[in-house]
PDB file of C-alpha atoms in Angstrom:
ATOM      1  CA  UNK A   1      -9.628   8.242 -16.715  1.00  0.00           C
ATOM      2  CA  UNK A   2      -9.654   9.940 -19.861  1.00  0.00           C
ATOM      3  CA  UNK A   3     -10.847  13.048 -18.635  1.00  0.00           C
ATOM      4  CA  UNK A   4      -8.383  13.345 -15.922  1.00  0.00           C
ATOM      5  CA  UNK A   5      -5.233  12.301 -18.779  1.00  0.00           C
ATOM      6  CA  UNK A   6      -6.508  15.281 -20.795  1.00  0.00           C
ATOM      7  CA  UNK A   7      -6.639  17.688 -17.745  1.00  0.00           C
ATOM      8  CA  UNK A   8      -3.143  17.762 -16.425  1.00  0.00           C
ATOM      9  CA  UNK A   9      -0.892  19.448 -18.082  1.00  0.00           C
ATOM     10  CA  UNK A  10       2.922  20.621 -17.581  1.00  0.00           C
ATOM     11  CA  UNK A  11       2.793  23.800 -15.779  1.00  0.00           C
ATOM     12  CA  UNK A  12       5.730  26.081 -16.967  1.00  0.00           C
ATOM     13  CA  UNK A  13       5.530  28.327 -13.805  1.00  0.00           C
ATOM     14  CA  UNK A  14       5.974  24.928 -11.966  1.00  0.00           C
ATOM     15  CA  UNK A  15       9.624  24.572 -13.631  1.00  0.00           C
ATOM     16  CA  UNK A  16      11.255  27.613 -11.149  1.00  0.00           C
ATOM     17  CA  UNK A  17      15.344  28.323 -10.664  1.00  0.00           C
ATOM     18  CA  UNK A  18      14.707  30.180  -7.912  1.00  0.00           C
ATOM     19  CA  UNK A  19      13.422  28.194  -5.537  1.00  0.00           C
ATOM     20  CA  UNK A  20      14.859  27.584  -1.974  1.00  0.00           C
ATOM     21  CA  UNK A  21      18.084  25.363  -2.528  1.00  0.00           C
ATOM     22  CA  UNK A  22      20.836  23.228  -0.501  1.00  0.00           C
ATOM     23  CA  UNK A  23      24.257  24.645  -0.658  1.00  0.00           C
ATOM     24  CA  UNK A  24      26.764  22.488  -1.680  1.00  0.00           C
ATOM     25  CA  UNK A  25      27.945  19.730   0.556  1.00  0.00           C
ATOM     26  CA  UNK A  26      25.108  20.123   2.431  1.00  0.00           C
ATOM     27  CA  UNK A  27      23.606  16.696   3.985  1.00  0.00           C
ATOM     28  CA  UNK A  28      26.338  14.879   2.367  1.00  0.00           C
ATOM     29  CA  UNK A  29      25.457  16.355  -1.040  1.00  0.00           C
ATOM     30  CA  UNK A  30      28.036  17.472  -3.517  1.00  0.00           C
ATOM     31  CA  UNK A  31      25.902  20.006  -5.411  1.00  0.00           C
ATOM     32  CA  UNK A  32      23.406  22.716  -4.983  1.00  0.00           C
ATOM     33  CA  UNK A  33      19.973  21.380  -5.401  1.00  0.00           C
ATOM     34  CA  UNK A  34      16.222  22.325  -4.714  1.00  0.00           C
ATOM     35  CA  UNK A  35      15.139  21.583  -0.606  1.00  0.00           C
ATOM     36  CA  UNK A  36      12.766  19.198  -2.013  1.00  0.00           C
ATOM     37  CA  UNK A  37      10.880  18.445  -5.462  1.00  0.00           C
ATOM     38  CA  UNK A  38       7.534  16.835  -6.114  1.00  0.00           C
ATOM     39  CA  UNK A  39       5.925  15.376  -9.179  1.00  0.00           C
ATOM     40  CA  UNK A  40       2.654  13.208  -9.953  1.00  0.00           C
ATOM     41  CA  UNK A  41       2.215  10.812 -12.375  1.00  0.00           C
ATOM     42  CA  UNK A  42      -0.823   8.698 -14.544  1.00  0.00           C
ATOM     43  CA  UNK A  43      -0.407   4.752 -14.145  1.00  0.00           C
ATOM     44  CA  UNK A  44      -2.522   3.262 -16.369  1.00  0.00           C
ATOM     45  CA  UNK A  45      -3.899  -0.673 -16.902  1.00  0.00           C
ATOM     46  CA  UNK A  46      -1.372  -2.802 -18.514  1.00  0.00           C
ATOM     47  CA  UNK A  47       1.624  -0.091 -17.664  1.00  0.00           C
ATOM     48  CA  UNK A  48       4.528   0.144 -14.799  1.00  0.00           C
ATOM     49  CA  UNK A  49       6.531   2.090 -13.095  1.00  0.00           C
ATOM     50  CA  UNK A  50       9.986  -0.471 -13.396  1.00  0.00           C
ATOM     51  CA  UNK A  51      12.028  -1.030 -10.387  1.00  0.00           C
ATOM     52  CA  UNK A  52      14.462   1.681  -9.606  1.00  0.00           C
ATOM     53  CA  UNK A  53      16.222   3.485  -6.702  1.00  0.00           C
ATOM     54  CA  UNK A  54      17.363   7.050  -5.445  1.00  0.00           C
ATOM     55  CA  UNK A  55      19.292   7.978  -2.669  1.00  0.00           C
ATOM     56  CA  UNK A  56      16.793  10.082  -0.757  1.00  0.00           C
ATOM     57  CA  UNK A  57      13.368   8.979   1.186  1.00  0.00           C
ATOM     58  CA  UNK A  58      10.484   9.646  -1.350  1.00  0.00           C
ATOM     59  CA  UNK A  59       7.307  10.185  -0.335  1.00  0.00           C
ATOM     60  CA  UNK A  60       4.453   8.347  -2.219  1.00  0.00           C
ATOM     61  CA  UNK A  61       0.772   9.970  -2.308  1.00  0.00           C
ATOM     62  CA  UNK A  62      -2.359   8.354  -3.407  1.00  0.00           C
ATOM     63  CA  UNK A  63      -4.733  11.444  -5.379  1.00  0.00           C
ATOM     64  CA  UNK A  64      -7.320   9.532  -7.259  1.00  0.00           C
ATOM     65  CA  UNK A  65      -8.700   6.386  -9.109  1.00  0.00           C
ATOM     66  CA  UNK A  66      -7.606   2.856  -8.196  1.00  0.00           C
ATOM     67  CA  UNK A  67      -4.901   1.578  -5.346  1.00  0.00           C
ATOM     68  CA  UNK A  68      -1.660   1.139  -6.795  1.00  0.00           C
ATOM     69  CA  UNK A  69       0.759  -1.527  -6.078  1.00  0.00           C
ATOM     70  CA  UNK A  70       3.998  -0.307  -4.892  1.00  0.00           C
ATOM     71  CA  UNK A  71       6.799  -3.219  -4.928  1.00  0.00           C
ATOM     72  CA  UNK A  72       9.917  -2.869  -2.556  1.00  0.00           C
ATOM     73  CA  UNK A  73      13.193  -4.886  -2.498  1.00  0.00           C
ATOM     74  CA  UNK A  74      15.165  -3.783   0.901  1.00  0.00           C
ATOM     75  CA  UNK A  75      19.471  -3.515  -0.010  1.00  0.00           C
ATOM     76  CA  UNK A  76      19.307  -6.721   2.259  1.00  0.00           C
ATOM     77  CA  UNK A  77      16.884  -8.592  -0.444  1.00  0.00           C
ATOM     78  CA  UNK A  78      13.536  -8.279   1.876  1.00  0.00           C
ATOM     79  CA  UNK A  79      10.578  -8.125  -0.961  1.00  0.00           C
ATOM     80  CA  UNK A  80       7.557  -6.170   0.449  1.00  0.00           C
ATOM     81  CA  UNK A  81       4.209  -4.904  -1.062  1.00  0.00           C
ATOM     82  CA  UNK A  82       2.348  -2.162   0.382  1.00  0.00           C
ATOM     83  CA  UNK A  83      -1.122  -0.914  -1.451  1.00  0.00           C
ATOM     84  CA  UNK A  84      -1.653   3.047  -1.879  1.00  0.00           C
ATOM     85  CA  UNK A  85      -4.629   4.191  -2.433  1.00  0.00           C
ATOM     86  CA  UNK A  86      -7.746   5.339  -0.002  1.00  0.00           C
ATOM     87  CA  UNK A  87      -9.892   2.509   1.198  1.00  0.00           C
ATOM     88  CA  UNK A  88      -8.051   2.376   5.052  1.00  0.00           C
ATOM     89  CA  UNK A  89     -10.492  -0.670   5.759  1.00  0.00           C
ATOM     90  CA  UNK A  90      -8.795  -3.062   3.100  1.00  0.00           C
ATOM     91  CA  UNK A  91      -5.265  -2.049   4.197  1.00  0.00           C
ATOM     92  CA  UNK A  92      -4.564   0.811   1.718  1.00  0.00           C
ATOM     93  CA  UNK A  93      -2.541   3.955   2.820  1.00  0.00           C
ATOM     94  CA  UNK A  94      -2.969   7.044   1.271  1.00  0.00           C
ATOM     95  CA  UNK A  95       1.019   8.269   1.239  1.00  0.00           C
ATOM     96  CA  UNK A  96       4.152   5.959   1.894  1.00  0.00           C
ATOM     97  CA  UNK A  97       7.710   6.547   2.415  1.00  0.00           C
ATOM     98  CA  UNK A  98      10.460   4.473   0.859  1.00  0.00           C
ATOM     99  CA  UNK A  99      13.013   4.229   2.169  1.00  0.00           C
ATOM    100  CA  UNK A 100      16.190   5.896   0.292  1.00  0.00           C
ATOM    101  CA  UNK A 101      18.824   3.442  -1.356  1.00  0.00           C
ATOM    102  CA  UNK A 102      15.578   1.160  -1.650  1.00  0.00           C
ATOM    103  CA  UNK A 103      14.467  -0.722  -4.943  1.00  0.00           C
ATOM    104  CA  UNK A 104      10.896   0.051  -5.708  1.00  0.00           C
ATOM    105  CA  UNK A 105       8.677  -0.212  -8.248  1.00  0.00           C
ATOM    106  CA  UNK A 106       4.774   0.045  -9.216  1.00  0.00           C
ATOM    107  CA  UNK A 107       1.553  -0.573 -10.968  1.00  0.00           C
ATOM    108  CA  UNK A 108      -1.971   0.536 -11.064  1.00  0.00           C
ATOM    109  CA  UNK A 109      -4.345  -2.401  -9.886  1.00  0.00           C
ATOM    110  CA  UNK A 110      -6.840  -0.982 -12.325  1.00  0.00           C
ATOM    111  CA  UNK A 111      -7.916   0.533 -14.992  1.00  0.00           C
ATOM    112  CA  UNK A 112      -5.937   3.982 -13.795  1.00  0.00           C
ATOM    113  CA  UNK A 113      -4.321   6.076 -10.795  1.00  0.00           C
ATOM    114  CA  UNK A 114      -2.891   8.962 -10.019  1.00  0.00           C
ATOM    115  CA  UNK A 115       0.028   9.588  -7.765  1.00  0.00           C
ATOM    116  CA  UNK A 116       2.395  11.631  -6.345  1.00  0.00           C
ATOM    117  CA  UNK A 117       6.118  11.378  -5.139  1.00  0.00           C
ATOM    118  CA  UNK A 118       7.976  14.193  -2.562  1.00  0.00           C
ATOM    119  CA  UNK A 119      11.872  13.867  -2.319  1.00  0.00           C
ATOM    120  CA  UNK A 120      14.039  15.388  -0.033  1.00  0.00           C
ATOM    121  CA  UNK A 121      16.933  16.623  -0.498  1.00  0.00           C
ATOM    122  CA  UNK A 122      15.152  16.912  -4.077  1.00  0.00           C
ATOM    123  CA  UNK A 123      15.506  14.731  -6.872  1.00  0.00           C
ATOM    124  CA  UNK A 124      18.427  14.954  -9.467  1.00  0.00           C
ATOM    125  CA  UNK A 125      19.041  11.817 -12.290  1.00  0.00           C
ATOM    126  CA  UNK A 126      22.807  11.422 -10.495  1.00  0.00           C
ATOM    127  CA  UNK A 127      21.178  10.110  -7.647  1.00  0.00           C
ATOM    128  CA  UNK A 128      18.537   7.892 -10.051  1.00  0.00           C
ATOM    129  CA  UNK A 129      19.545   3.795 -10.736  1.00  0.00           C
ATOM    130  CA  UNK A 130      17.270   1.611 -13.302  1.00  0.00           C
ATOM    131  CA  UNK A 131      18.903  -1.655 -13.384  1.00  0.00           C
ATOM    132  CA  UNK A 132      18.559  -4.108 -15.973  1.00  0.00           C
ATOM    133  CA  UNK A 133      17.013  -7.036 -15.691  1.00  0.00           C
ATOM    134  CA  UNK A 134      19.852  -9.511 -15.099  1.00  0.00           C
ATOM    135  CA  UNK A 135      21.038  -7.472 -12.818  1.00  0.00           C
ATOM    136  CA  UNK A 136      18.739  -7.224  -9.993  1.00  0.00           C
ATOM    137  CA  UNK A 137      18.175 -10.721 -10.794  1.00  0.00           C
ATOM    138  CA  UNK A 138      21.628 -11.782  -9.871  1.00  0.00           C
ATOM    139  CA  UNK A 139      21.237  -9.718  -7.151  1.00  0.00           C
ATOM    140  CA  UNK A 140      17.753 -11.381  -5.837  1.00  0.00           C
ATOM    141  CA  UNK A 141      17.478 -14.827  -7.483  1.00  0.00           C
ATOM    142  CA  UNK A 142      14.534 -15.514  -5.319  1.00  0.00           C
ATOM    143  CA  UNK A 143      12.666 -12.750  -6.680  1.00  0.00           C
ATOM    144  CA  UNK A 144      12.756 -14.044 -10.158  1.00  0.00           C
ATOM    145  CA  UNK A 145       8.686 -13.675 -10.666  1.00  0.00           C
ATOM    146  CA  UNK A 146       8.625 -10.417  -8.931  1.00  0.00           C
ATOM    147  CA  UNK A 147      11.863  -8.698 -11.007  1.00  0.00           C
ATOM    148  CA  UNK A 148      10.419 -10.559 -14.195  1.00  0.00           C
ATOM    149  CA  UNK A 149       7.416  -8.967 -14.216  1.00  0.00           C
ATOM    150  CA  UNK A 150       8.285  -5.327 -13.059  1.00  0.00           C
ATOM    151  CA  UNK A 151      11.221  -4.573 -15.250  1.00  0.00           C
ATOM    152  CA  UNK A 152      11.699  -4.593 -18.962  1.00  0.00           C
ATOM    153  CA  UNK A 153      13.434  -6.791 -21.229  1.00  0.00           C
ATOM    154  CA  UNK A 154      16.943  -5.680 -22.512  1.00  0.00           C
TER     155      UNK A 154
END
């Protein structure tokens, strides 16, 4: 996994104003912002992504090394788990949607993996929530081991 940590790098000509955008109160948006935006990411052993939420659907993609664990809490308090990665036969999927307004969260069940995420209308931090703690907890009491372990103190 080292190799692959060393190899991607942030591509400048990636980083673009001029690409196609949403006017303004478009889809219930306030703002001008990009049709969509895409990103990947390295989980590694021992490391999380903590739960969080956006506003839009966001598209999870599987690229390479191990399945990765990717926890759900619906707005109605339904916990789910669903494993990415590429092994069909043992109930992995290689890309899955969550749902918008969704609390998610996740974790490599290895030693690394790399992942992607599509939003649509694209991403922008005003649409981004990471709780604390306490909070989701008083919002989920009976997902104490789950919020516990896929958050961080403070």
């Amino acid at each position: 996994w080292l190799q692959v940590q060393s190899s991607i790098r942030t591509d400048k000509r990636n980083e673009r104003s001029d690409l196609a955008k949403l006017p303004a109160n478009a889809l219930g948006i306030k703002e001008e912002r990009n049709l969509s935006t895409a990103i990947y990411f390295l989980l590694t052993k021992g490391s999380f992504s903590a739960f969080h939420r956006i506003k839009q659907d966001e598209l999870w993609q599987h690229y390479l090394g191990d399945p990765i664990a990717v926890h759900t809490i619906s707005p109605e308090g339904e916990y789910a788990k669903l494993l990415l990665g590429k092994d069909l036969a043992k109930g992995e999927f290689p890309q899955h949607m969550v749902k918008g307004g969704t609390w998610f969260a996740s974790e490599t069940l290895g030693v690394y993996s790399l992942a992607g995420c599509t939003v649509a209308p694209g991403f922008d931090f005003a649409d981004f929530e990471l709780p604390k703690r306490e909070s989701l907890l008083d919002l989920f009491p009976h997902l104490t081991e789950e919020i516990t372990g896929l958050t961080r103190r403070g």
